[in-house]
mmCIF file of C-alpha atoms in Angstrom:
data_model
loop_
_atom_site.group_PDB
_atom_site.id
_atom_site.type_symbol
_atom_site.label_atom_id
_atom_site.label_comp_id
_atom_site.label_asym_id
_atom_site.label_seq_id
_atom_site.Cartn_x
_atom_site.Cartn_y
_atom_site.Cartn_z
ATOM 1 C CA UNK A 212 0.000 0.000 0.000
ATOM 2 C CA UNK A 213 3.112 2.385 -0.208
ATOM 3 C CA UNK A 214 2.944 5.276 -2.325
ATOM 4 C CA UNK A 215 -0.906 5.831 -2.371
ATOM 5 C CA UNK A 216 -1.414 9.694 -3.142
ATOM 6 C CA UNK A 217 -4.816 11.557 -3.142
ATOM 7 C CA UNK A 218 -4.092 11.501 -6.750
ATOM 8 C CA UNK A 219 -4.793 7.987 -7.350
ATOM 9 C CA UNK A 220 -8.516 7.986 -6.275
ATOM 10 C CA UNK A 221 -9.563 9.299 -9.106
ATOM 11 C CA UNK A 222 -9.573 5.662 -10.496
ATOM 12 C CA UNK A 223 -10.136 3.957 -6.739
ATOM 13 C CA UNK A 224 -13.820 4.960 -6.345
ATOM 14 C CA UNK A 225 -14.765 5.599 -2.308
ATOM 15 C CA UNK A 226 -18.775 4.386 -2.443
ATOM 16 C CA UNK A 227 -21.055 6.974 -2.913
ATOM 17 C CA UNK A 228 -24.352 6.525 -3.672
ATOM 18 C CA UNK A 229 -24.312 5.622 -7.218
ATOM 19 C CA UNK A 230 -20.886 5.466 -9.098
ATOM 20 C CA UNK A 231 -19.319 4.367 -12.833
ATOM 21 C CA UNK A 232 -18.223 1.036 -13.077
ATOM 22 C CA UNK A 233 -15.952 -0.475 -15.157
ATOM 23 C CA UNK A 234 -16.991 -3.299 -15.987
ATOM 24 C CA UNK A 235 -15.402 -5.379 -12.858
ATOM 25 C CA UNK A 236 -17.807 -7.958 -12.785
ATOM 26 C CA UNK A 237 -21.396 -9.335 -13.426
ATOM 27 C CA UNK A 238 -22.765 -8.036 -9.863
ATOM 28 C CA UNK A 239 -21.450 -4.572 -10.341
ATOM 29 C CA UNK A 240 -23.696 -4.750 -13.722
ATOM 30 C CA UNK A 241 -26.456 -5.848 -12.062
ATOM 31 C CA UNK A 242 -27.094 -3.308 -9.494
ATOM 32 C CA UNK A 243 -25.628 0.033 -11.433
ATOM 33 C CA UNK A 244 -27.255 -0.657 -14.882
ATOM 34 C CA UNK A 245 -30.419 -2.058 -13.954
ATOM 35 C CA UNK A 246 -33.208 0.264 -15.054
ATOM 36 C CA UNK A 247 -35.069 1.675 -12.505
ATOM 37 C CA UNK A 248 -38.691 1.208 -11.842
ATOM 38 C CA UNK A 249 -41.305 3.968 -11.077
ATOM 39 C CA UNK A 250 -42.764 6.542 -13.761
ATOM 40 C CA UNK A 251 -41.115 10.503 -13.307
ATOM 41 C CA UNK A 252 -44.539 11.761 -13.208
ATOM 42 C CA UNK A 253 -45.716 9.510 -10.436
ATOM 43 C CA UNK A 254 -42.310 10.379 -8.462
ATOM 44 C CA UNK A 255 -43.031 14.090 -8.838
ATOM 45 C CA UNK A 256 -46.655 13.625 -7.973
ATOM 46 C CA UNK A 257 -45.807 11.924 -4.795
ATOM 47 C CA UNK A 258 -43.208 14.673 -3.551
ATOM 48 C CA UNK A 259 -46.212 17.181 -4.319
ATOM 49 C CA UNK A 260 -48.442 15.049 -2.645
ATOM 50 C CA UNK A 261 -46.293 14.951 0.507
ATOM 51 C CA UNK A 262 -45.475 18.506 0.513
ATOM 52 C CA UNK A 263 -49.225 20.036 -0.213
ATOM 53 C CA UNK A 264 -51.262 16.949 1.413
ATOM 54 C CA UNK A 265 -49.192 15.896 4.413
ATOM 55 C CA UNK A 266 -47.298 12.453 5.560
ATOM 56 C CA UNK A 267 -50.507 10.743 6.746
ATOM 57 C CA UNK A 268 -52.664 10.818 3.485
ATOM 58 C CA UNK A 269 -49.606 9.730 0.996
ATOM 59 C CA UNK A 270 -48.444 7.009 3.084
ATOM 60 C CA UNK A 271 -51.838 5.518 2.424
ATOM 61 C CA UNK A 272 -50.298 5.289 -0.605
ATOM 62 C CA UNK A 273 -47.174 3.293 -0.066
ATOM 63 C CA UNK A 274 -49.470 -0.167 0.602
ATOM 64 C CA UNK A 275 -50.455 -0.036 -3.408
ATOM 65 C CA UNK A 276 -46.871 1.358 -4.401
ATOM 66 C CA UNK A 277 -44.956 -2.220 -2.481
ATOM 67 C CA UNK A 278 -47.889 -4.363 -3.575
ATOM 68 C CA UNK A 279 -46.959 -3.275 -7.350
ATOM 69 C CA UNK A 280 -43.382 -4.234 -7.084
ATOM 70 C CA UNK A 281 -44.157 -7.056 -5.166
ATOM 71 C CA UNK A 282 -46.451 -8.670 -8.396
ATOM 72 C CA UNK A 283 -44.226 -6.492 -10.811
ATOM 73 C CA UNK A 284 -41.032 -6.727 -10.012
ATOM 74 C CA UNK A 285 -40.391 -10.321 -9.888
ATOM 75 C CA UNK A 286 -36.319 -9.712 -9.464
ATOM 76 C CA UNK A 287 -36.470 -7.561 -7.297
ATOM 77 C CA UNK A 288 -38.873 -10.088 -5.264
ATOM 78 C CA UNK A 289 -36.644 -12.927 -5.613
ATOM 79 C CA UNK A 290 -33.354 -11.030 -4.786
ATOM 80 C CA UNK A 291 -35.410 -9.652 -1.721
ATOM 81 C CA UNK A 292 -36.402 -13.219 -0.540
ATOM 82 C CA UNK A 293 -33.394 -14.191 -1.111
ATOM 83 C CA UNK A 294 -31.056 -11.714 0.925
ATOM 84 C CA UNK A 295 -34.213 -12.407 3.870
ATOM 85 C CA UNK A 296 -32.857 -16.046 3.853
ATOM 86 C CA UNK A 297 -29.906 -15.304 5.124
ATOM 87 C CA UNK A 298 -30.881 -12.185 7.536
ATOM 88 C CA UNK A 299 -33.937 -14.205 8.777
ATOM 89 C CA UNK A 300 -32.227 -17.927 9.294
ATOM 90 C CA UNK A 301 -35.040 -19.408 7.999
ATOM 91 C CA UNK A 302 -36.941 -19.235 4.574
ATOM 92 C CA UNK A 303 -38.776 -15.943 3.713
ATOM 93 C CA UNK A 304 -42.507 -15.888 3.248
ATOM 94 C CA UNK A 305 -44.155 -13.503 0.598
ATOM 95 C CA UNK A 306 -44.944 -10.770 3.522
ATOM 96 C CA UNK A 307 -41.444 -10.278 4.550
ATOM 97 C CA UNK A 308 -40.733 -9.308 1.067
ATOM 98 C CA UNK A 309 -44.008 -6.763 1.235
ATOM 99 C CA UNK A 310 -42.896 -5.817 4.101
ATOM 100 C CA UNK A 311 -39.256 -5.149 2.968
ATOM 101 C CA UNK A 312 -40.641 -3.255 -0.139
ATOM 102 C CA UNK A 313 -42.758 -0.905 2.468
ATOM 103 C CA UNK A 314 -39.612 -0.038 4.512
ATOM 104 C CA UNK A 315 -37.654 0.911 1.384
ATOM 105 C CA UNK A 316 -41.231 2.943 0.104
ATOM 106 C CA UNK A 317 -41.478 4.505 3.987
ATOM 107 C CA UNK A 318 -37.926 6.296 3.615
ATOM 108 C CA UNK A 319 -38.246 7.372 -0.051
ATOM 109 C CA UNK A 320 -41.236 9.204 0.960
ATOM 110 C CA UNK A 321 -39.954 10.239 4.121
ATOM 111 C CA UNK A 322 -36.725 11.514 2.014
ATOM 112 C CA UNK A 323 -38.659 14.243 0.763
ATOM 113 C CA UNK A 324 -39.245 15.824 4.781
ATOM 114 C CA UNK A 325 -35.295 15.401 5.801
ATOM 115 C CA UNK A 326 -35.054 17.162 2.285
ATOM 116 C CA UNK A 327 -37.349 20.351 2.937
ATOM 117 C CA UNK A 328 -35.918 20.657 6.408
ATOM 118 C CA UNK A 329 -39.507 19.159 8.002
ATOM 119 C CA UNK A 330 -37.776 16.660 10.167
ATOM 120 C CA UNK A 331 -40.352 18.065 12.701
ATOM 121 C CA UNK A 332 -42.478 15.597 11.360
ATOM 122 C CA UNK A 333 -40.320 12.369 12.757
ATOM 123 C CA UNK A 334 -39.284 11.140 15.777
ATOM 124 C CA UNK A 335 -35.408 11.108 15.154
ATOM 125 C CA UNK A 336 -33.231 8.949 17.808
ATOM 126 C CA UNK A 337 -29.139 9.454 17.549
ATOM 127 C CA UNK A 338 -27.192 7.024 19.312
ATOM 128 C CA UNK A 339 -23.179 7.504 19.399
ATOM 129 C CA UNK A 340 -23.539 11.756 18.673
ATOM 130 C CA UNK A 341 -19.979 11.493 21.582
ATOM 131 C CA UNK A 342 -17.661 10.084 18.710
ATOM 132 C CA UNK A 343 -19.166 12.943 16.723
ATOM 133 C CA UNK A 344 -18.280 15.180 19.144
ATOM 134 C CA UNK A 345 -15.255 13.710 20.285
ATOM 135 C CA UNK A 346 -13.804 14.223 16.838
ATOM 136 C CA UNK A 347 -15.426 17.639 16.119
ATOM 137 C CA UNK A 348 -13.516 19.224 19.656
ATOM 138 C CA UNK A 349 -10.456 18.119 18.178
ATOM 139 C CA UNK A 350 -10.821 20.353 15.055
ATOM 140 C CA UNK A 351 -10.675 17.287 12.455
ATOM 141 C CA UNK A 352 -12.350 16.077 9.995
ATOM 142 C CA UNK A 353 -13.740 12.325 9.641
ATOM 143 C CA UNK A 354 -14.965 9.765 6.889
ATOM 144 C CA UNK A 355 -18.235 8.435 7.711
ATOM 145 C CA UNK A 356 -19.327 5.393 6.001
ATOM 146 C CA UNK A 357 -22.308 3.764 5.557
ATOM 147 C CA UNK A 358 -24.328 1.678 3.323
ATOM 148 C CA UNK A 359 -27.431 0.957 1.817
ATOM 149 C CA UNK A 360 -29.216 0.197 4.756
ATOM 150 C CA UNK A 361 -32.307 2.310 6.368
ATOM 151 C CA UNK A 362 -32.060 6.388 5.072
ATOM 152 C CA UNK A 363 -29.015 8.333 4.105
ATOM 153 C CA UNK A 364 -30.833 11.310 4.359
ATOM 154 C CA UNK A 365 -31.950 10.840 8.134
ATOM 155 C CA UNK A 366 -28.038 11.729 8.978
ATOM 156 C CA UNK A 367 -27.780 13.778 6.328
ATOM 157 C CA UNK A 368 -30.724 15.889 8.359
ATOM 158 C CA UNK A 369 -28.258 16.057 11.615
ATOM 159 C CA UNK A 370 -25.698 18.312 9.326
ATOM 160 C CA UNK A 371 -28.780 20.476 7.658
ATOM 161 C CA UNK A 372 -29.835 21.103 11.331
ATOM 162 C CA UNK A 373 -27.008 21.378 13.061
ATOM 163 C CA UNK A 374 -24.414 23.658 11.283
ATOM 164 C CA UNK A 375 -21.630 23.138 13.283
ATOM 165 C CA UNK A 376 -21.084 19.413 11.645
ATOM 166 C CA UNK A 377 -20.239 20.435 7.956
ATOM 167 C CA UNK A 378 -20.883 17.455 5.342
ATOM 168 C CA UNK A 379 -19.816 16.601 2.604
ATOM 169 C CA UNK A 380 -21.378 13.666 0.646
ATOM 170 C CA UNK A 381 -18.627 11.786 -2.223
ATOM 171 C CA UNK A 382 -20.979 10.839 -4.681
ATOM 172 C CA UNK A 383 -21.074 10.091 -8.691
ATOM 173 C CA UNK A 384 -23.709 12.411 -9.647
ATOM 174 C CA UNK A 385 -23.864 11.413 -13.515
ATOM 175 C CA UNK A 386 -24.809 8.194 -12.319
ATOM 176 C CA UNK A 387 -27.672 9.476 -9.462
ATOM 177 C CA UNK A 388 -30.739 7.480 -9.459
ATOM 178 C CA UNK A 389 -33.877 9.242 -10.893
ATOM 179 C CA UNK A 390 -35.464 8.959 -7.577
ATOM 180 C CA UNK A 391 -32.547 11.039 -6.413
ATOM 181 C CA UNK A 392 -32.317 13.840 -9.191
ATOM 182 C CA UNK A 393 -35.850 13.997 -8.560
ATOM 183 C CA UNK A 394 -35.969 14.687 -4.446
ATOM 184 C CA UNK A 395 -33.190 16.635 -4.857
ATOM 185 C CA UNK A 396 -34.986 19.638 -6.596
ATOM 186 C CA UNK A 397 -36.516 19.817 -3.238
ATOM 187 C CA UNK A 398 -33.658 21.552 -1.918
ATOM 188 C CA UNK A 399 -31.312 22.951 -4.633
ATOM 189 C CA UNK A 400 -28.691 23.633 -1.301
ATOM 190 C CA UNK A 401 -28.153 20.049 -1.440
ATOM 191 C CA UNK A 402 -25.948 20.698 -4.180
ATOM 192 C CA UNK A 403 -23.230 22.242 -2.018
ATOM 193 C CA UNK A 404 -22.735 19.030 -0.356
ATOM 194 C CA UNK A 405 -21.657 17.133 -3.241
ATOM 195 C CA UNK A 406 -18.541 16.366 -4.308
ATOM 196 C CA UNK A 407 -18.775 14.589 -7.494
ATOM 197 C CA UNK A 408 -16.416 11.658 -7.637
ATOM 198 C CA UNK A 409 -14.301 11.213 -10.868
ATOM 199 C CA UNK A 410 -13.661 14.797 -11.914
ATOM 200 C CA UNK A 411 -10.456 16.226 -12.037
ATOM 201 C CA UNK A 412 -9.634 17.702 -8.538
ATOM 202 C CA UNK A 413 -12.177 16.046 -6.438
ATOM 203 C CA UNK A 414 -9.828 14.022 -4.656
ATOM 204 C CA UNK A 415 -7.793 17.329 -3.618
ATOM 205 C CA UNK A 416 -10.951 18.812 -2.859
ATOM 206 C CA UNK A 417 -11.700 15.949 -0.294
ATOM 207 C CA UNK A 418 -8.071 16.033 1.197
ATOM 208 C CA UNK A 419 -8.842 19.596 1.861
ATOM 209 C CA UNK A 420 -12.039 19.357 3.384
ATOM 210 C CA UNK A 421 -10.909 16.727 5.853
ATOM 211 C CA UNK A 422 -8.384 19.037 6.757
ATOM 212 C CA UNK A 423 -10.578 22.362 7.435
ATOM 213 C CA UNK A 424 -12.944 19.652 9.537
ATOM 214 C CA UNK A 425 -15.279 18.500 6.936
ATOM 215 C CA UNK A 426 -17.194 15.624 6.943
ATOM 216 C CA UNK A 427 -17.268 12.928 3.966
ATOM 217 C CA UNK A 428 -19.968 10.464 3.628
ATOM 218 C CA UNK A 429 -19.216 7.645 1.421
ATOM 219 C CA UNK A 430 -21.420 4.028 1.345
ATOM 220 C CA UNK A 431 -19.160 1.199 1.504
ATOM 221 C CA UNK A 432 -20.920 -1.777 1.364
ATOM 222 C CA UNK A 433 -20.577 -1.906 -2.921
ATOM 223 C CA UNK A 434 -17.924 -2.694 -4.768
ATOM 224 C CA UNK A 435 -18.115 -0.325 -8.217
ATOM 225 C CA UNK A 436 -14.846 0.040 -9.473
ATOM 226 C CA UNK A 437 -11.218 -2.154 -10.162
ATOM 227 C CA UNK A 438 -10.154 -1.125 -6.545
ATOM 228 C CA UNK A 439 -8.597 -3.060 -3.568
ATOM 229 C CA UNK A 440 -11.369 -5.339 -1.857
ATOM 230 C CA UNK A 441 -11.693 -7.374 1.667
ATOM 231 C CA UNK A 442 -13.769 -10.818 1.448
ATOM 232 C CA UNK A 443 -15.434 -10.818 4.145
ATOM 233 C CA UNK A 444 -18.428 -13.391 6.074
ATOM 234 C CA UNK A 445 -21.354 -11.587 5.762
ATOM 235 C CA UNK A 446 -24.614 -13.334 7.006
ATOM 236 C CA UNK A 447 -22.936 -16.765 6.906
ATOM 237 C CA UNK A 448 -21.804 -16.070 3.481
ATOM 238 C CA UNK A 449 -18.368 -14.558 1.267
ATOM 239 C CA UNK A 450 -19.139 -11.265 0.505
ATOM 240 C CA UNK A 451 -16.805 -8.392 -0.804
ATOM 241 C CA UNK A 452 -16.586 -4.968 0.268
ATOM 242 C CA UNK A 453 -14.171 -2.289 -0.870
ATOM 243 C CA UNK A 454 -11.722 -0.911 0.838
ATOM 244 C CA UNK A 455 -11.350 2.414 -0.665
ATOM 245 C CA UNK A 456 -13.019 4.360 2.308
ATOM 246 C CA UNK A 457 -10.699 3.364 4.285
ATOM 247 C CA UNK A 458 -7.096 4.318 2.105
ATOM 248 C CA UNK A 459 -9.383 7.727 1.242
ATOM 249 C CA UNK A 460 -9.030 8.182 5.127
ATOM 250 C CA UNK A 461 -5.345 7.099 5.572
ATOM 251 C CA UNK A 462 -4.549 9.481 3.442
ATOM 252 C CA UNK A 463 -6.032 12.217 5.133
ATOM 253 C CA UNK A 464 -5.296 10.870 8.765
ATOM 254 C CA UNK A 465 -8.979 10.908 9.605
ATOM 255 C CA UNK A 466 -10.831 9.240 11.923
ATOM 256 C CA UNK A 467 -13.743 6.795 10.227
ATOM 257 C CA UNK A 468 -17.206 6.590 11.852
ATOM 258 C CA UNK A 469 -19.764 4.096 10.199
ATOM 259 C CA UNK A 470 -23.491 5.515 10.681
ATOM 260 C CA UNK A 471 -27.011 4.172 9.807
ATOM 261 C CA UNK A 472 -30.250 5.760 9.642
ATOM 262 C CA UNK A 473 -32.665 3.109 10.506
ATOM 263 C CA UNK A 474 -36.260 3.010 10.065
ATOM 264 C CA UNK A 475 -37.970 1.805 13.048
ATOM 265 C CA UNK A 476 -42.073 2.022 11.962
ATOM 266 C CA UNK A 477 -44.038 4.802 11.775
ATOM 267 C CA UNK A 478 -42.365 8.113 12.151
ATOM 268 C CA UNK A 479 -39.525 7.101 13.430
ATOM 269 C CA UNK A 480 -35.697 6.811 12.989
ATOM 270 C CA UNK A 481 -32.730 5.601 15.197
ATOM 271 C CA UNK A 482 -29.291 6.811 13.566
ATOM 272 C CA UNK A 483 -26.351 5.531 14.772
ATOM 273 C CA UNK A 484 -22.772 5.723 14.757
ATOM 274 C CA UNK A 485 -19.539 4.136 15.595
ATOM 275 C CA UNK A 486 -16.167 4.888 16.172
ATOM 276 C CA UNK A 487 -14.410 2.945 14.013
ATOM 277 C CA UNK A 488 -10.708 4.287 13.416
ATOM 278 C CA UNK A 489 -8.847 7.083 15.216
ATOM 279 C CA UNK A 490 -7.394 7.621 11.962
ATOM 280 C CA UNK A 491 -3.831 7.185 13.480
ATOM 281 C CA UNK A 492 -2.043 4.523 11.225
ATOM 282 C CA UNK A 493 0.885 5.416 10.205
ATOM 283 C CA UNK A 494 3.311 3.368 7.402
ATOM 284 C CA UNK A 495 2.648 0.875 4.977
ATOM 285 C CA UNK A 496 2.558 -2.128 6.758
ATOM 286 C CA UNK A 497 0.826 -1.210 9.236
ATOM 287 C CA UNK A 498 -2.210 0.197 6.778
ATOM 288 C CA UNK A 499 -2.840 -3.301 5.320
ATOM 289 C CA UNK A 500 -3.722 -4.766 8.844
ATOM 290 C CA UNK A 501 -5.380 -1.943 9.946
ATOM 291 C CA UNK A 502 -7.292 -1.310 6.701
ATOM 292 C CA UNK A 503 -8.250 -5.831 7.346
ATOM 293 C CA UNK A 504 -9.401 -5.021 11.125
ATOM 294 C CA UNK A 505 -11.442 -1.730 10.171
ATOM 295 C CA UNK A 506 -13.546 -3.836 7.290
ATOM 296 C CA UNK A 507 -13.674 -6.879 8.748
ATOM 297 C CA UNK A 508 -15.232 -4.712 12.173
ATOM 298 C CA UNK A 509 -17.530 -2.736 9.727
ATOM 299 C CA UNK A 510 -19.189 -5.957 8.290
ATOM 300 C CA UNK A 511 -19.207 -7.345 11.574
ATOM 301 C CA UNK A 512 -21.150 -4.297 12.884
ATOM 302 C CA UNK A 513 -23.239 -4.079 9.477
ATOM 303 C CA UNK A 514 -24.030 -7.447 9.968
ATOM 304 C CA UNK A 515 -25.370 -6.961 13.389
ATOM 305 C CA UNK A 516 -27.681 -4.196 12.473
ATOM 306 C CA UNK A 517 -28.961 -5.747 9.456
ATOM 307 C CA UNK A 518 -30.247 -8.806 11.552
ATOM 308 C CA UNK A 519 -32.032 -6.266 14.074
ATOM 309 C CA UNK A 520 -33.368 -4.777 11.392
ATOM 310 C CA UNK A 521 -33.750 -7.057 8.016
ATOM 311 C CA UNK A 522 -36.085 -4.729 6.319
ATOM 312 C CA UNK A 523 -33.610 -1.639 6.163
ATOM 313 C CA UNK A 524 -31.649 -3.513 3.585
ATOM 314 C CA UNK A 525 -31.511 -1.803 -0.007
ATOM 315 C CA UNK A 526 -29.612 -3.583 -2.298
ATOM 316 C CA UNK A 527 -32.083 -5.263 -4.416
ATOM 317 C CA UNK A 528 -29.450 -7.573 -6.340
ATOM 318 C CA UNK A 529 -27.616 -10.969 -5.305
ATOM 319 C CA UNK A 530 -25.052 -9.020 -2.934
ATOM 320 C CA UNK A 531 -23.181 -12.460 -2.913
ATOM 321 C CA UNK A 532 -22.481 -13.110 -6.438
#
């Protein structure tokens, strides 16, 4: 891992959102390519609906909108009862899957009230704000990492509200789901969050953040480019996850916190983080194992709030493949 230069992650994606693959394998085809479900229209028309109506009437609409994928979206059904298999321990009935499509429904729709600053409306829970703090009285910056697991935007609604913690999300943004581009009108400031991942400079531009205190979310649960990876046991099966988060942070010295915005029912949220680097290693050797240790206790801890919480999980393709 010697010589590794902020330069060089131009071309070693850090999991954003969505990103540009290169053709590394089938799986990364599957999830990135796929073409997304759900009219423009009817995605517009629901973010109206939510704004002008209010959250009780649309959710009314959310049974309909998972019973439709559920008879519609047969891949997406299989790849869902499939990835319950494993977070269940035992075989997944056709609710669990409804049920798994109304989660991922509930935080779309609840996307678009961390998005107009109406968080009033839910009951949000942190858990672990002292390694937030703990880093932020030091005057540093940190790499938070996540995945795609409960709501993104239910952190992203700690930063919006509380100034002080100053995020930055590392994200492809030619590659942003429609879903996203849409919501994201909602709030045009969200824009100044971004740092679009494979233009010139926006490695430098992270470096520097990190350095004036920034934060940088990243999700590192998918692998999307030819990059360094970590098999890991995930759910009693091989899965790979990238290590890029964790040389982006090496680089930089920073501290890495994993975070998850969960969806608990109803209106409410539980986000958590977790200290998991003090962002202290210092030469070559001594990255590898420490870059091993930090995945392996990421999955570990991913893996533990998945099986609280099965129906959190968003990646509708064969994660194992």
């Amino acid at each position: 891992m010697s010589g590794w230069r902020a330069k060089n992650y131009d071309c070693q994606a850090c999991g954003g959102a969505t990103m540009t693959a290169f053709g590394r394998n089938a799986k990364i085809q599957d999830w990135l390519y796929r073409k997304e479900r759900g009219s423009p229209f009817l995605i517009r028309f629901i973010a109206w609906l939510a704004v002008t109506v209010g959250r009780g009437p649309t959710r009314l609409l959310l049974h309909p909108i998972a019973l439709y994928f559920l008879i519609c979206a047969p891949r997406q059904r299989r790849q869902s009862q499939a990835f319950l298999n494993h977070a269940l321990d035992r075989p997944a009935r056709i609710g669990d899957s409804y049920r798994h499509f109304l989660c991922f429904a509930s935080t779309i729709l609840d996307r678009v009230y961390f998005l107009t600053d109406r968080s009033d409306l839910l009951q949000v829970e942190y858990q672990g704000l002292e390694a937030l703090d703990a880093v932020r009285m030091q005057g540093r910056g940190a790499v938070l990492v996540g995945a795609h697991f409960g709501s993104f935007d239910a952190m992203r609604a700690l930063a919006i509200g509380r100034p002080e913690f100053k995020l930055k999300v590392l994200m492809h943004v030619g590659a942003e789901s429609r879903i996203s581009a849409i919501l994201h009108t909602l709030n045009p400031h969200l824009k100044e969050m971004i740092i679009p991942l494979g233009q010139s400079g926006s490695m430098l531009r992270v470096n520097e953040c990190l350095k004036q205190g920034d934060w940088i979310g990243v999700l590192g649960d998918r692998v999307v480019m030819e990059g360094k990876t970590r098999a890991v046991p995930f759910l009693g099966q091989s899965a790979d996850f990238p290590v890029s988060p964790w040389i982006l942070a090496a680089v930089s010295k920073a501290p890495v916190v994993m975070f998850a915005g969960v969806y608990l029912g109803g209106n409410r949220y539980q986000v958590k983080f977790r200290l998991l680097s003090e962002g202290n290693i210092s030469g070559p050797g001594e990255r590898d194992t420490a870059f091993q240790t930090e995945v392996d206790t990421y999955v570990r801890t991913l893996e533990d709030w998945v099986r609280a919480h099965p129906y959190n999980w968003f990646n509708f393709y064969d994660f194992w493949a």
